[in-house]
Amino acid sequence: MAATTSGAGGIMQLGVREIRAGLAAKEFSACEVAAAALDAIAARDGEVHAYLQVTEDAARAAAERVDAAVARGALDELGPLAGVPVAFKDNMNQQGTRTTCASRMLEGYVSPYTATCVQRAIDAGGIPLGKLNMDEFAFGSSTETSAFGPTRNPWDLSRVPGGSSGGSAAAVAAGMACVTLGSDTGGSIRQPASFCGVVGVKPSYGVVSRYGVVAFGSSLDQVGPFARSVEDAAWALAAICGHDARDCTSQPVGADFLAAARAGAQGAEGLRVGVVRSFMEAAGLSAEVRRKVEEAASRLEDAGARIVEVELPHAKAAISAYYVLGPCEAFSNLARFDSVRYGLADPGHKDLSGQYEASRAAGFGIEAKRRILLGSYLLSSGVYDAYYYPAQQVRTLITRDYVQAFEECDVILSPASPRTAFSFGEIEDPAQMYLSDIFTVPINIAGNGGMSVPCGLGDESGLPVGVQIVAPQFKDENLFRAAAALEACYGPAPVAPAFADGKAGE
């Protein structure tokens, strides 16, 4: 990822390793990195709208701490993200910042504490730049449902960046952060990573603590990083992963993601890569995406991997199961916004019942209300047994399918999204929007890890295409090995052309 360090454009194209090396060699200071990042946001975000809040004071204070460590020869005592500009999806609490989940319901809420994943990124030396736009409460696949306006795709400002972590993907693609964190409930890291041409990692469920992350679906959500290279994503995941006593679902992690990425960069010899034929023949999969996945399989084979066909016989039921399980968990999680404890309170009502109804009507957007209504119905008496219980049975079957498939392979290769980024307003039917996640939803149901890796531009649209790599539960190092082998063929993700070298905003 060669780049000059002259100006914001040059510094903001550096990766984690280059930033650490530059700080160690005193080629630039962390304060200069912070200034370059803040300058890039000021110049570019007016067009992209990735940020909902910029935390300039926190960024400069963190940079000063890094420079103080460098001055006393203690750079290595800082974590893997020392001096690296980072930013966080706005469903992650950071003390003293607004955590709105892109909703009017939380417009005035200021976090009294910090999420574990955010704290670990800062403790690892990261320079916190701010909070990033998203679909309201993570309900969406395009970042169009944000109450504060959509984020635009840096590769084509007339198109969506994907969702719900669209701001996180766009900030990296536009060179306004080196690493960002997003959350993924059904594809909300991998799909926007594909649309914006960056690396996006959804680790196995339990690898990263969810403490302090506003929940969508508690049994489905997982936090993960966006970056422009597989190695940068490995540095970031290493910084935030591991057991957290405040999250009983989190697990100790012994994997060395960075070592796996470096091994993969040398080739894929002996790696067994599974391909699901039914995915490649799925209705709605565009021809250019299919060709890119086939090309990626061929590149891995040339790098020494063995391609094998595997079956996931119940994957076709994943979307149906997900849109039972997800809304049910969302309905439960959103019940806490009652206008009394916190959240929007619409005043002037004669009783709490009237205030509750009016506040929720005013505070939630259309998609949030749709999920609440659907979840309420699915959990109601007489309906629960007909839908929720069978969805849990399907979840078990899908999980077993992956276990059986991984007896034949080390990773599975598939599309991340059925198509490249679509235009704003192009998909108005919610059911069609939900189908954006047909390839990503199954692994959230099963709890596996997955990653979207850029593999160039579509030959018809000229827009980024990402392929998805899936690994067995808690073998996320397999993701990094396979992804690095692909990256060795395609190269790390560039900053979107319109925003490279400080072009935007000039």
PDB file of C-alpha atoms in Angstrom, residues 130-312:
ATOM      1  CA  GLY A 130     -16.070   9.888  15.638  1.00  0.00           C
ATOM      2  CA  LYS A 131     -19.361   8.068  15.186  1.00  0.00           C
ATOM      3  CA  LEU A 132     -20.571   6.741  11.848  1.00  0.00           C
ATOM      4  CA  ASN A 133     -23.911   6.754  10.065  1.00  0.00           C
ATOM      5  CA  MET A 134     -26.034   3.622   9.782  1.00  0.00           C
ATOM      6  CA  ASP A 135     -29.520   2.373   9.046  1.00  0.00           C
ATOM      7  CA  GLU A 136     -31.774   3.234  11.973  1.00  0.00           C
ATOM      8  CA  PHE A 137     -31.133   0.707  14.752  1.00  0.00           C
ATOM      9  CA  ALA A 138     -29.294  -1.339  12.060  1.00  0.00           C
ATOM     10  CA  PHE A 139     -32.568  -2.097  10.239  1.00  0.00           C
ATOM     11  CA  GLY A 140     -31.650  -1.935   6.567  1.00  0.00           C
ATOM     12  CA  SER A 141     -29.273  -2.802   3.757  1.00  0.00           C
ATOM     13  CA  SER A 142     -28.577   0.624   2.272  1.00  0.00           C
ATOM     14  CA  THR A 143     -28.179   3.247   5.069  1.00  0.00           C
ATOM     15  CA  GLU A 144     -31.251   4.932   3.562  1.00  0.00           C
ATOM     16  CA  THR A 145     -33.256   4.499   6.778  1.00  0.00           C
ATOM     17  CA  SER A 146     -30.987   6.778   8.849  1.00  0.00           C
ATOM     18  CA  ALA A 147     -33.044   9.551  10.426  1.00  0.00           C
ATOM     19  CA  PHE A 148     -30.197  11.967   9.677  1.00  0.00           C
ATOM     20  CA  GLY A 149     -29.910  11.339   5.949  1.00  0.00           C
ATOM     21  CA  PRO A 150     -28.246   8.634   3.877  1.00  0.00           C
ATOM     22  CA  THR A 151     -24.572   7.948   3.392  1.00  0.00           C
ATOM     23  CA  ARG A 152     -23.344   7.940  -0.211  1.00  0.00           C
ATOM     24  CA  ASN A 153     -21.059   5.396  -1.845  1.00  0.00           C
ATOM     25  CA  PRO A 154     -17.609   6.936  -2.466  1.00  0.00           C
ATOM     26  CA  TRP A 155     -17.307   4.988  -5.738  1.00  0.00           C
ATOM     27  CA  ASP A 156     -20.491   6.558  -7.104  1.00  0.00           C
ATOM     28  CA  LEU A 157     -22.274   9.181  -5.039  1.00  0.00           C
ATOM     29  CA  SER A 158     -25.589   8.374  -6.708  1.00  0.00           C
ATOM     30  CA  ARG A 159     -25.497   4.875  -5.193  1.00  0.00           C
ATOM     31  CA  VAL A 160     -25.934   3.427  -1.723  1.00  0.00           C
ATOM     32  CA  PRO A 161     -22.972   2.210   0.342  1.00  0.00           C
ATOM     33  CA  GLY A 162     -24.931  -0.796   1.586  1.00  0.00           C
ATOM     34  CA  GLY A 163     -26.039  -1.242   5.155  1.00  0.00           C
ATOM     35  CA  SER A 164     -26.597  -1.185   7.913  1.00  0.00           C
ATOM     36  CA  SER A 165     -22.926  -0.288   8.502  1.00  0.00           C
ATOM     37  CA  GLY A 166     -22.817   1.938   5.434  1.00  0.00           C
ATOM     38  CA  GLY A 167     -21.062   4.801   7.189  1.00  0.00           C
ATOM     39  CA  SER A 168     -18.334   2.475   8.451  1.00  0.00           C
ATOM     40  CA  ALA A 169     -17.658   1.106   4.963  1.00  0.00           C
ATOM     41  CA  ALA A 170     -17.829   4.481   3.237  1.00  0.00           C
ATOM     42  CA  ALA A 171     -15.445   6.167   5.696  1.00  0.00           C
ATOM     43  CA  VAL A 172     -12.736   3.615   4.871  1.00  0.00           C
ATOM     44  CA  ALA A 173     -13.437   3.679   1.133  1.00  0.00           C
ATOM     45  CA  ALA A 174     -13.201   7.485   1.041  1.00  0.00           C
ATOM     46  CA  GLY A 175      -9.968   7.601   3.041  1.00  0.00           C
ATOM     47  CA  MET A 176     -11.582   9.191   6.107  1.00  0.00           C
ATOM     48  CA  ALA A 177     -10.427   6.436   8.479  1.00  0.00           C
ATOM     49  CA  CYS A 178      -7.938   3.610   8.326  1.00  0.00           C
ATOM     50  CA  VAL A 179     -10.056   1.188  10.368  1.00  0.00           C
ATOM     51  CA  THR A 180     -13.705   1.376  11.392  1.00  0.00           C
ATOM     52  CA  LEU A 181     -15.945  -0.880  13.438  1.00  0.00           C
ATOM     53  CA  GLY A 182     -19.369  -2.038  12.317  1.00  0.00           C
ATOM     54  CA  SER A 183     -21.910  -4.564  13.508  1.00  0.00           C
ATOM     55  CA  ASP A 184     -23.358  -7.438  11.506  1.00  0.00           C
ATOM     56  CA  THR A 185     -26.721  -9.076  12.249  1.00  0.00           C
ATOM     57  CA  GLY A 186     -27.478 -10.516   8.820  1.00  0.00           C
ATOM     58  CA  GLY A 187     -24.772  -9.123   6.549  1.00  0.00           C
ATOM     59  CA  SER A 188     -24.388  -5.548   7.740  1.00  0.00           C
ATOM     60  CA  ILE A 189     -20.586  -5.634   7.567  1.00  0.00           C
ATOM     61  CA  ARG A 190     -20.028  -7.876   4.572  1.00  0.00           C
ATOM     62  CA  GLN A 191     -22.615  -6.380   2.189  1.00  0.00           C
ATOM     63  CA  PRO A 192     -21.475  -2.726   2.569  1.00  0.00           C
ATOM     64  CA  ALA A 193     -17.851  -3.874   2.397  1.00  0.00           C
ATOM     65  CA  SER A 194     -18.678  -5.449  -0.964  1.00  0.00           C
ATOM     66  CA  PHE A 195     -20.511  -2.348  -2.197  1.00  0.00           C
ATOM     67  CA  CYS A 196     -17.711   0.019  -1.140  1.00  0.00           C
ATOM     68  CA  GLY A 197     -14.769  -2.150  -2.199  1.00  0.00           C
ATOM     69  CA  VAL A 198     -13.177  -2.681   1.230  1.00  0.00           C
ATOM     70  CA  VAL A 199     -12.447  -5.617   3.534  1.00  0.00           C
ATOM     71  CA  GLY A 200     -15.180  -6.351   6.072  1.00  0.00           C
ATOM     72  CA  VAL A 201     -14.994  -9.039   8.775  1.00  0.00           C
ATOM     73  CA  LYS A 202     -17.836 -10.572  10.774  1.00  0.00           C
ATOM     74  CA  PRO A 203     -16.088 -12.849  13.279  1.00  0.00           C
ATOM     75  CA  SER A 204     -17.662 -15.948  14.777  1.00  0.00           C
ATOM     76  CA  TYR A 205     -20.347 -15.090  17.303  1.00  0.00           C
ATOM     77  CA  GLY A 206     -18.595 -14.571  20.635  1.00  0.00           C
ATOM     78  CA  VAL A 207     -15.185 -13.519  19.326  1.00  0.00           C
ATOM     79  CA  VAL A 208     -15.871  -9.826  20.069  1.00  0.00           C
ATOM     80  CA  SER A 209     -17.764  -8.579  23.113  1.00  0.00           C
ATOM     81  CA  ARG A 210     -21.166  -7.017  22.456  1.00  0.00           C
ATOM     82  CA  TYR A 211     -21.175  -5.135  25.754  1.00  0.00           C
ATOM     83  CA  GLY A 212     -22.121  -1.507  25.094  1.00  0.00           C
ATOM     84  CA  VAL A 213     -23.382  -2.149  21.564  1.00  0.00           C
ATOM     85  CA  VAL A 214     -27.071  -1.302  21.162  1.00  0.00           C
ATOM     86  CA  ALA A 215     -28.711  -4.607  20.278  1.00  0.00           C
ATOM     87  CA  PHE A 216     -30.717  -5.462  17.173  1.00  0.00           C
ATOM     88  CA  GLY A 217     -30.812  -9.258  17.456  1.00  0.00           C
ATOM     89  CA  SER A 218     -28.899 -10.396  20.511  1.00  0.00           C
ATOM     90  CA  SER A 219     -28.285 -13.939  19.244  1.00  0.00           C
ATOM     91  CA  LEU A 220     -27.218 -12.690  15.801  1.00  0.00           C
ATOM     92  CA  ASP A 221     -25.221  -9.461  16.308  1.00  0.00           C
ATOM     93  CA  GLN A 222     -21.451  -9.424  16.057  1.00  0.00           C
ATOM     94  CA  VAL A 223     -18.942  -6.559  15.878  1.00  0.00           C
ATOM     95  CA  GLY A 224     -16.127  -6.565  13.333  1.00  0.00           C
ATOM     96  CA  PRO A 225     -13.681  -4.298  11.487  1.00  0.00           C
ATOM     97  CA  PHE A 226     -13.565  -2.639   8.084  1.00  0.00           C
ATOM     98  CA  ALA A 227     -10.184  -1.887   6.498  1.00  0.00           C
ATOM     99  CA  ARG A 228      -8.531  -1.525   3.101  1.00  0.00           C
ATOM    100  CA  SER A 229      -6.337  -4.594   3.521  1.00  0.00           C
ATOM    101  CA  VAL A 230      -6.621  -8.032   5.063  1.00  0.00           C
ATOM    102  CA  GLU A 231      -3.598  -7.343   7.237  1.00  0.00           C
ATOM    103  CA  ASP A 232      -5.160  -4.151   8.612  1.00  0.00           C
ATOM    104  CA  ALA A 233      -8.349  -6.067   9.411  1.00  0.00           C
ATOM    105  CA  ALA A 234      -6.238  -8.680  11.219  1.00  0.00           C
ATOM    106  CA  TRP A 235      -4.533  -5.989  13.334  1.00  0.00           C
ATOM    107  CA  ALA A 236      -7.936  -4.514  14.198  1.00  0.00           C
ATOM    108  CA  LEU A 237      -9.620  -7.790  15.114  1.00  0.00           C
ATOM    109  CA  ALA A 238      -6.635  -8.761  17.257  1.00  0.00           C
ATOM    110  CA  ALA A 239      -7.089  -5.501  19.166  1.00  0.00           C
ATOM    111  CA  ILE A 240     -10.799  -5.889  19.962  1.00  0.00           C
ATOM    112  CA  CYS A 241     -11.336  -9.648  20.328  1.00  0.00           C
ATOM    113  CA  GLY A 242     -11.403 -11.826  23.415  1.00  0.00           C
ATOM    114  CA  HIS A 243     -13.386 -12.642  26.517  1.00  0.00           C
ATOM    115  CA  ASP A 244     -15.185  -9.890  28.396  1.00  0.00           C
ATOM    116  CA  ALA A 245     -16.585 -10.572  31.863  1.00  0.00           C
ATOM    117  CA  ARG A 246     -19.474  -8.203  31.068  1.00  0.00           C
ATOM    118  CA  ASP A 247     -20.615 -10.297  28.080  1.00  0.00           C
ATOM    119  CA  CYS A 248     -21.362 -13.925  28.901  1.00  0.00           C
ATOM    120  CA  THR A 249     -21.438 -14.833  25.177  1.00  0.00           C
ATOM    121  CA  SER A 250     -17.845 -13.692  24.584  1.00  0.00           C
ATOM    122  CA  GLN A 251     -15.061 -16.246  24.316  1.00  0.00           C
ATOM    123  CA  PRO A 252     -11.288 -16.343  24.835  1.00  0.00           C
ATOM    124  CA  VAL A 253      -9.473 -16.159  21.504  1.00  0.00           C
ATOM    125  CA  GLY A 254      -6.191 -17.933  20.908  1.00  0.00           C
ATOM    126  CA  ALA A 255      -5.953 -17.484  17.144  1.00  0.00           C
ATOM    127  CA  ASP A 256      -3.188 -15.386  15.575  1.00  0.00           C
ATOM    128  CA  PHE A 257      -5.023 -13.538  12.796  1.00  0.00           C
ATOM    129  CA  LEU A 258      -1.951 -11.610  11.679  1.00  0.00           C
ATOM    130  CA  ALA A 259       0.128 -14.778  11.288  1.00  0.00           C
ATOM    131  CA  ALA A 260      -2.680 -16.358   9.254  1.00  0.00           C
ATOM    132  CA  ALA A 261      -2.863 -13.316   6.978  1.00  0.00           C
ATOM    133  CA  ARG A 262       0.887 -13.342   6.412  1.00  0.00           C
ATOM    134  CA  ALA A 263       0.816 -17.058   5.670  1.00  0.00           C
ATOM    135  CA  GLY A 264      -1.987 -16.570   3.152  1.00  0.00           C
ATOM    136  CA  ALA A 265      -0.039 -13.848   1.379  1.00  0.00           C
ATOM    137  CA  GLN A 266       2.472 -16.572   0.475  1.00  0.00           C
ATOM    138  CA  GLY A 267      -0.196 -18.708  -1.182  1.00  0.00           C
ATOM    139  CA  ALA A 268      -3.052 -21.089  -0.523  1.00  0.00           C
ATOM    140  CA  GLU A 269      -1.235 -24.399  -0.791  1.00  0.00           C
ATOM    141  CA  GLY A 270      -3.306 -27.191   0.774  1.00  0.00           C
ATOM    142  CA  LEU A 271      -6.316 -24.972   1.505  1.00  0.00           C
ATOM    143  CA  ARG A 272      -9.649 -26.632   0.721  1.00  0.00           C
ATOM    144  CA  VAL A 273     -12.138 -24.114  -0.651  1.00  0.00           C
ATOM    145  CA  GLY A 274     -15.788 -25.114  -0.820  1.00  0.00           C
ATOM    146  CA  VAL A 275     -18.172 -23.777  -3.465  1.00  0.00           C
ATOM    147  CA  VAL A 276     -21.943 -24.099  -3.036  1.00  0.00           C
ATOM    148  CA  ARG A 277     -23.399 -24.757  -6.480  1.00  0.00           C
ATOM    149  CA  SER A 278     -26.893 -23.654  -5.476  1.00  0.00           C
ATOM    150  CA  PHE A 279     -25.524 -20.240  -4.488  1.00  0.00           C
ATOM    151  CA  MET A 280     -23.953 -19.811  -7.900  1.00  0.00           C
ATOM    152  CA  GLU A 281     -27.268 -20.615  -9.558  1.00  0.00           C
ATOM    153  CA  ALA A 282     -29.433 -18.528  -7.215  1.00  0.00           C
ATOM    154  CA  ALA A 283     -32.150 -16.345  -8.694  1.00  0.00           C
ATOM    155  CA  GLY A 284     -31.189 -12.680  -8.548  1.00  0.00           C
ATOM    156  CA  LEU A 285     -27.423 -13.254  -8.682  1.00  0.00           C
ATOM    157  CA  SER A 286     -26.065 -10.906 -11.341  1.00  0.00           C
ATOM    158  CA  ALA A 287     -23.873 -12.288 -14.075  1.00  0.00           C
ATOM    159  CA  GLU A 288     -20.956  -9.974 -13.254  1.00  0.00           C
ATOM    160  CA  VAL A 289     -20.914 -11.030  -9.596  1.00  0.00           C
ATOM    161  CA  ARG A 290     -21.114 -14.705 -10.580  1.00  0.00           C
ATOM    162  CA  ARG A 291     -18.148 -14.261 -12.904  1.00  0.00           C
ATOM    163  CA  LYS A 292     -16.136 -12.556 -10.166  1.00  0.00           C
ATOM    164  CA  VAL A 293     -16.768 -15.394  -7.702  1.00  0.00           C
ATOM    165  CA  GLU A 294     -15.770 -17.947 -10.334  1.00  0.00           C
ATOM    166  CA  GLU A 295     -12.659 -15.892 -11.094  1.00  0.00           C
ATOM    167  CA  ALA A 296     -11.778 -15.744  -7.383  1.00  0.00           C
ATOM    168  CA  ALA A 297     -12.118 -19.532  -7.106  1.00  0.00           C
ATOM    169  CA  SER A 298      -9.800 -19.917 -10.075  1.00  0.00           C
ATOM    170  CA  ARG A 299      -7.259 -17.516  -8.557  1.00  0.00           C
ATOM    171  CA  LEU A 300      -7.264 -19.482  -5.303  1.00  0.00           C
ATOM    172  CA  GLU A 301      -6.818 -22.717  -7.214  1.00  0.00           C
ATOM    173  CA  ASP A 302      -3.840 -21.203  -9.048  1.00  0.00           C
ATOM    174  CA  ALA A 303      -2.434 -20.224  -5.637  1.00  0.00           C
ATOM    175  CA  GLY A 304      -2.510 -23.863  -4.515  1.00  0.00           C
ATOM    176  CA  ALA A 305      -5.989 -24.307  -3.079  1.00  0.00           C
ATOM    177  CA  ARG A 306      -8.215 -27.276  -3.889  1.00  0.00           C
ATOM    178  CA  ILE A 307     -11.760 -26.408  -4.947  1.00  0.00           C
ATOM    179  CA  VAL A 308     -14.487 -28.765  -3.751  1.00  0.00           C
ATOM    180  CA  GLU A 309     -18.258 -28.638  -4.093  1.00  0.00           C
ATOM    181  CA  VAL A 310     -20.252 -28.640  -0.863  1.00  0.00           C
ATOM    182  CA  GLU A 311     -23.948 -28.491  -0.099  1.00  0.00           C
ATOM    183  CA  LEU A 312     -25.931 -26.362   2.328  1.00  0.00           C
TER     184      LEU A 312
END
